[in-house]
Amino acid sequence: QVQLQESGPGLVKPSETLSLTCSVSGYSVDSSSSHYWSWIRQSPGKGLECIGYIFYSGTTNYNPSLKSRVAISIDTSKNQFSLNLRSVTVADTAVYYCARWTIVAGLDWYFDLWGRGTLVTVSS
Amino acid sequence: DIVLTQSPATLSVSPGERASLSCRASQSISKNLGWYQQKPGQAPRLLIYGTSTRATGVPARFSGSGSGTEFTLTISSLQSEDFAVYFCQQNHNWPAFGGGTKVEIK
């Protein structure tokens, strides 16, 4: 059974860097070209927002609205991928999910597996 | 950027009744639309992809239709476990979600 699990601090101070890791079990992140590994956040104000995604080769793509502050990396030896979001403000307070983005039926991409999510609060 | 607008924001339905949820795209996205269900304290779950194909394990009472800019998720006979928030999602240019429709017990 494939599972994704987020980990990292639940409280980050304004102007600091938010760092989260997603550990994948039951599936190798580098076993297929049909998946990207993504970060999504959810807040009452902005709803569900895709932050960015990474291929097992290390190729990344980021949300234009966050691009200047985001970095996603992958460690295939540990079967995990990570999110760094710099210079956070209270507006970055949200539940952060890691998810697998999969091409389905060769047609389009959907988020078919999600972690349980972790609440990150930005506050001094 | 393509914006997805869902309506209504809240839908009050009695168990056993039919529910129809709408998702409108600001420009045509062909049939490249998915639907997700989210229950309190849980992550979203993929229900429908490609407008009308149910994901693995999704009951047949869930169906999707539409194309272009107008899409509908229909739940034919609401069960207690179906009361949740539903989101639509598209991938044109960038993955984006609608604001959600909450289906609550009437």
Short mmCIF file of C-alpha atoms in Angstrom, two decimals:
data_model
loop_
_atom_site.label_atom_id
_atom_site.label_comp_id
_atom_site.label_asym_id
_atom_site.label_seq_id
_atom_site.Cartn_x
_atom_site.Cartn_y
_atom_site.Cartn_z
CA GLN A 1 0.00 0.00 0.00
CA VAL A 2 1.46 3.31 -1.06
CA GLN A 3 1.56 5.96 1.64
CA LEU A 4 2.83 9.51 1.84
CA GLN A 5 3.66 11.17 5.17
CA GLU A 6 4.55 14.79 5.78
CA SER A 7 6.90 15.81 8.58
CA GLY A 8 8.35 19.05 9.83
CA PRO A 9 7.83 21.90 12.30
CA GLY A 10 4.28 22.99 12.97
CA LEU A 11 5.32 26.53 13.90
CA VAL A 12 7.56 28.85 11.91
CA LYS A 13 8.44 32.47 12.67
CA PRO A 14 7.77 35.21 10.13
CA SER A 15 10.68 35.80 7.70
CA GLU A 16 12.11 32.33 8.38
CA THR A 17 12.08 29.24 6.14
CA LEU A 18 9.36 26.61 6.23
CA SER A 19 10.84 23.14 5.66
CA LEU A 20 8.82 19.97 5.20
CA THR A 21 9.66 16.46 4.10
CA CYS A 22 7.40 13.86 2.51
CA SER A 23 8.34 10.23 3.08
CA VAL A 24 6.96 7.75 0.57
CA SER A 25 6.44 4.12 1.52
CA GLY A 26 5.29 1.18 -0.57
CA TYR A 27 6.48 2.75 -3.81
CA SER A 28 9.78 4.01 -5.17
CA VAL A 29 9.72 7.65 -6.20
CA ASP A 30 12.00 6.84 -9.14
CA SER A 31 10.17 3.77 -10.41
CA SER A 32 8.00 5.41 -13.05
CA SER A 33 7.92 8.33 -15.44
CA SER A 34 4.16 8.56 -14.92
CA HIS A 35 4.41 10.51 -11.69
CA TYR A 36 5.49 13.82 -10.37
CA TRP A 37 5.77 14.46 -6.62
CA SER A 38 4.03 17.59 -5.47
CA TRP A 39 3.28 19.94 -2.61
CA ILE A 40 -0.18 21.44 -2.16
CA ARG A 41 -1.42 23.70 0.58
CA GLN A 42 -4.88 24.56 1.83
CA SER A 43 -5.93 27.63 3.74
CA PRO A 44 -9.32 29.21 4.41
CA GLY A 45 -8.36 32.26 2.41
CA LYS A 46 -6.81 30.70 -0.69
CA GLY A 47 -8.36 27.24 -0.81
CA LEU A 48 -6.28 24.47 -2.39
CA GLU A 49 -3.10 25.75 -4.02
CA CYS A 50 -0.48 23.70 -5.84
CA ILE A 51 2.94 24.95 -4.72
CA GLY A 52 5.05 22.91 -7.13
CA TYR A 53 6.18 19.49 -8.20
CA ILE A 54 9.31 17.51 -8.93
CA PHE A 55 10.21 14.59 -11.17
CA TYR A 56 12.52 11.86 -9.89
CA SER A 57 15.27 13.26 -12.12
CA GLY A 58 15.13 16.52 -10.16
CA THR A 59 13.23 18.56 -12.73
CA THR A 60 10.96 21.03 -10.96
CA ASN A 61 8.12 23.37 -11.74
CA TYR A 62 6.77 25.98 -9.34
CA ASN A 63 3.64 28.05 -8.95
CA PRO A 64 4.49 31.43 -10.51
CA SER A 65 3.05 33.23 -7.49
CA LEU A 66 5.51 31.45 -5.16
CA LYS A 67 8.41 30.77 -7.48
CA SER A 68 10.78 33.33 -5.95
CA ARG A 69 10.51 31.69 -2.50
CA VAL A 70 10.12 27.96 -3.21
CA ALA A 71 12.52 25.09 -3.64
CA ILE A 72 11.52 21.43 -3.92
CA SER A 73 14.12 18.68 -3.84
CA ILE A 74 14.09 14.91 -4.01
CA ASP A 75 16.26 12.22 -2.41
CA THR A 76 15.67 8.95 -4.22
CA SER A 77 18.00 7.06 -1.86
CA LYS A 78 15.72 7.97 1.07
CA ASN A 79 12.54 7.79 -1.03
CA GLN A 80 11.46 11.24 0.03
CA PHE A 81 11.07 14.75 -1.27
CA SER A 82 11.15 18.09 0.47
CA LEU A 83 9.75 21.61 0.41
CA ASN A 84 11.51 24.81 1.42
CA LEU A 85 9.52 28.03 1.46
CA ARG A 86 11.58 31.10 2.32
CA SER A 87 10.64 34.40 3.94
CA VAL A 88 7.28 33.19 5.23
CA THR A 89 4.50 35.47 6.45
CA VAL A 90 1.23 34.78 8.24
CA ALA A 91 -0.34 34.33 4.80
CA ASP A 92 1.65 31.10 4.46
CA THR A 93 -0.21 29.54 7.38
CA ALA A 94 -1.96 26.48 5.95
CA VAL A 95 -2.28 22.73 5.93
CA TYR A 96 0.48 21.42 3.69
CA TYR A 97 -0.03 18.19 1.76
CA CYS A 98 2.35 16.14 -0.29
CA ALA A 99 0.73 14.30 -3.16
CA ARG A 100 1.51 12.16 -6.17
CA TRP A 101 0.60 13.72 -9.51
CA THR A 102 -0.08 10.99 -12.01
CA ILE A 103 -0.85 10.91 -15.70
CA VAL A 104 -4.06 8.93 -15.95
CA ALA A 105 -5.12 6.97 -19.02
CA GLY A 106 -2.33 8.74 -20.87
CA LEU A 107 -4.49 11.83 -21.08
CA ASP A 108 -4.15 14.19 -18.16
CA TRP A 109 -2.63 14.60 -14.76
CA TYR A 110 -4.41 14.19 -11.42
CA PHE A 111 -3.45 14.00 -7.76
CA ASP A 112 -4.18 10.35 -7.07
CA LEU A 113 -2.44 9.88 -3.71
CA TRP A 114 -2.18 12.33 -0.83
CA GLY A 115 -0.51 12.49 2.55
CA ARG A 116 -2.66 13.28 5.57
CA GLY A 117 -1.42 16.85 5.68
CA THR A 118 0.37 18.88 8.32
CA LEU A 119 -0.68 22.22 9.74
CA VAL A 120 2.03 24.87 9.61
CA THR A 121 1.39 28.09 11.49
CA VAL A 122 3.47 31.18 10.86
CA SER A 123 3.61 33.23 14.02
CA SER A 124 6.11 34.99 16.24
CA ASP B 1 -4.93 31.69 -15.87
CA ILE B 2 -8.01 29.51 -15.93
CA VAL B 3 -10.30 30.00 -12.95
CA LEU B 4 -12.71 27.31 -11.78
CA THR B 5 -15.90 28.53 -10.14
CA GLN B 6 -17.99 26.04 -8.20
CA SER B 7 -21.62 26.44 -7.27
CA PRO B 8 -23.39 26.42 -5.02
CA ALA B 9 -21.02 27.02 -2.15
CA THR B 10 -23.23 24.88 0.08
CA LEU B 11 -25.81 22.30 -0.93
CA SER B 12 -28.30 20.96 1.61
CA VAL B 13 -29.60 17.54 0.67
CA SER B 14 -31.49 14.77 2.43
CA PRO B 15 -30.02 11.25 2.48
CA GLY B 16 -31.22 9.28 -0.53
CA GLU B 17 -31.73 12.39 -2.64
CA ARG B 18 -29.80 13.39 -5.74
CA ALA B 19 -27.15 16.11 -5.66
CA SER B 20 -25.77 18.05 -8.61
CA LEU B 21 -22.65 20.14 -8.22
CA SER B 22 -21.44 22.61 -10.84
CA CYS B 23 -17.93 23.63 -11.89
CA ARG B 24 -17.44 26.35 -14.48
CA ALA B 25 -14.11 27.10 -16.15
CA SER B 26 -13.21 30.62 -17.29
CA GLN B 27 -12.14 29.18 -20.65
CA SER B 28 -12.41 25.84 -22.39
CA ILE B 29 -10.49 22.93 -20.86
CA SER B 30 -11.94 20.25 -23.14
CA LYS B 31 -12.64 17.26 -20.86
CA ASN B 32 -9.57 17.65 -18.66
CA LEU B 33 -11.31 18.00 -15.32
CA GLY B 34 -11.20 16.04 -12.10
CA TRP B 35 -13.32 15.93 -8.96
CA TYR B 36 -12.12 15.34 -5.41
CA GLN B 37 -13.95 14.63 -2.16
CA GLN B 38 -12.66 15.92 1.16
CA LYS B 39 -14.01 14.92 4.55
CA PRO B 40 -13.18 16.85 7.74
CA GLY B 41 -9.62 16.31 8.89
CA GLN B 42 -8.75 14.28 5.80
CA ALA B 43 -6.88 14.90 2.59
CA PRO B 44 -8.82 15.20 -0.67
CA ARG B 45 -9.52 11.94 -2.50
CA LEU B 46 -9.67 11.66 -6.29
CA LEU B 47 -13.19 10.67 -7.36
CA ILE B 48 -13.45 11.42 -11.07
CA TYR B 49 -10.89 12.14 -13.79
CA GLY B 50 -11.23 13.07 -17.43
CA THR B 51 -14.64 14.59 -16.61
CA SER B 52 -16.47 11.28 -16.29
CA THR B 53 -14.23 8.33 -15.37
CA ARG B 54 -14.49 7.10 -11.80
CA ALA B 55 -11.25 6.46 -9.96
CA THR B 56 -10.59 3.02 -8.49
CA GLY B 57 -13.04 2.09 -5.77
CA VAL B 58 -15.43 4.99 -6.31
CA PRO B 59 -19.09 3.91 -6.14
CA ALA B 60 -21.23 4.07 -9.25
CA ARG B 61 -23.57 6.62 -7.64
CA PHE B 62 -20.91 9.22 -8.47
CA SER B 63 -20.93 10.42 -12.06
CA GLY B 64 -19.39 13.30 -13.95
CA SER B 65 -20.38 15.05 -17.14
CA GLY B 66 -19.66 18.11 -19.24
CA SER B 67 -17.05 19.55 -21.54
CA GLY B 68 -15.54 22.88 -22.50
CA THR B 69 -16.43 25.21 -19.66
CA GLU B 70 -19.39 23.55 -17.91
CA PHE B 71 -19.04 20.46 -15.75
CA THR B 72 -21.27 18.61 -13.30
CA LEU B 73 -20.70 16.07 -10.56
CA THR B 74 -23.84 14.11 -9.74
CA ILE B 75 -24.38 11.92 -6.71
CA SER B 76 -27.45 9.87 -7.54
CA SER B 77 -28.56 8.88 -4.03
CA LEU B 78 -26.69 10.48 -1.19
CA GLN B 79 -25.35 8.18 1.49
CA SER B 80 -24.24 9.33 4.94
CA GLU B 81 -20.58 9.01 3.95
CA ASP B 82 -21.03 11.36 0.98
CA PHE B 83 -21.55 14.48 3.08
CA ALA B 84 -18.29 16.28 2.47
CA VAL B 85 -16.68 19.06 0.45
CA TYR B 86 -16.13 18.51 -3.26
CA PHE B 87 -13.51 20.25 -5.41
CA CYS B 88 -12.97 20.34 -9.14
CA GLN B 89 -9.46 20.60 -10.60
CA GLN B 90 -7.86 21.34 -13.97
CA ASN B 91 -4.30 21.30 -15.29
CA HIS B 92 -4.26 23.87 -18.08
CA ASN B 93 -1.00 25.82 -17.63
CA TRP B 94 -0.97 25.09 -13.92
CA PRO B 95 -2.88 22.69 -11.61
CA ALA B 96 -5.69 24.63 -10.00
CA PHE B 97 -8.74 23.85 -7.92
CA GLY B 98 -12.18 25.34 -7.60
CA GLY B 99 -13.33 26.84 -4.32
CA GLY B 100 -15.37 23.81 -3.35
CA THR B 101 -19.00 22.87 -2.68
CA LYS B 102 -19.97 21.65 0.76
CA VAL B 103 -22.69 18.99 0.69
CA GLU B 104 -24.45 19.02 4.03
CA ILE B 105 -27.34 17.11 5.55
CA LYS B 106 -30.69 18.83 5.15
#
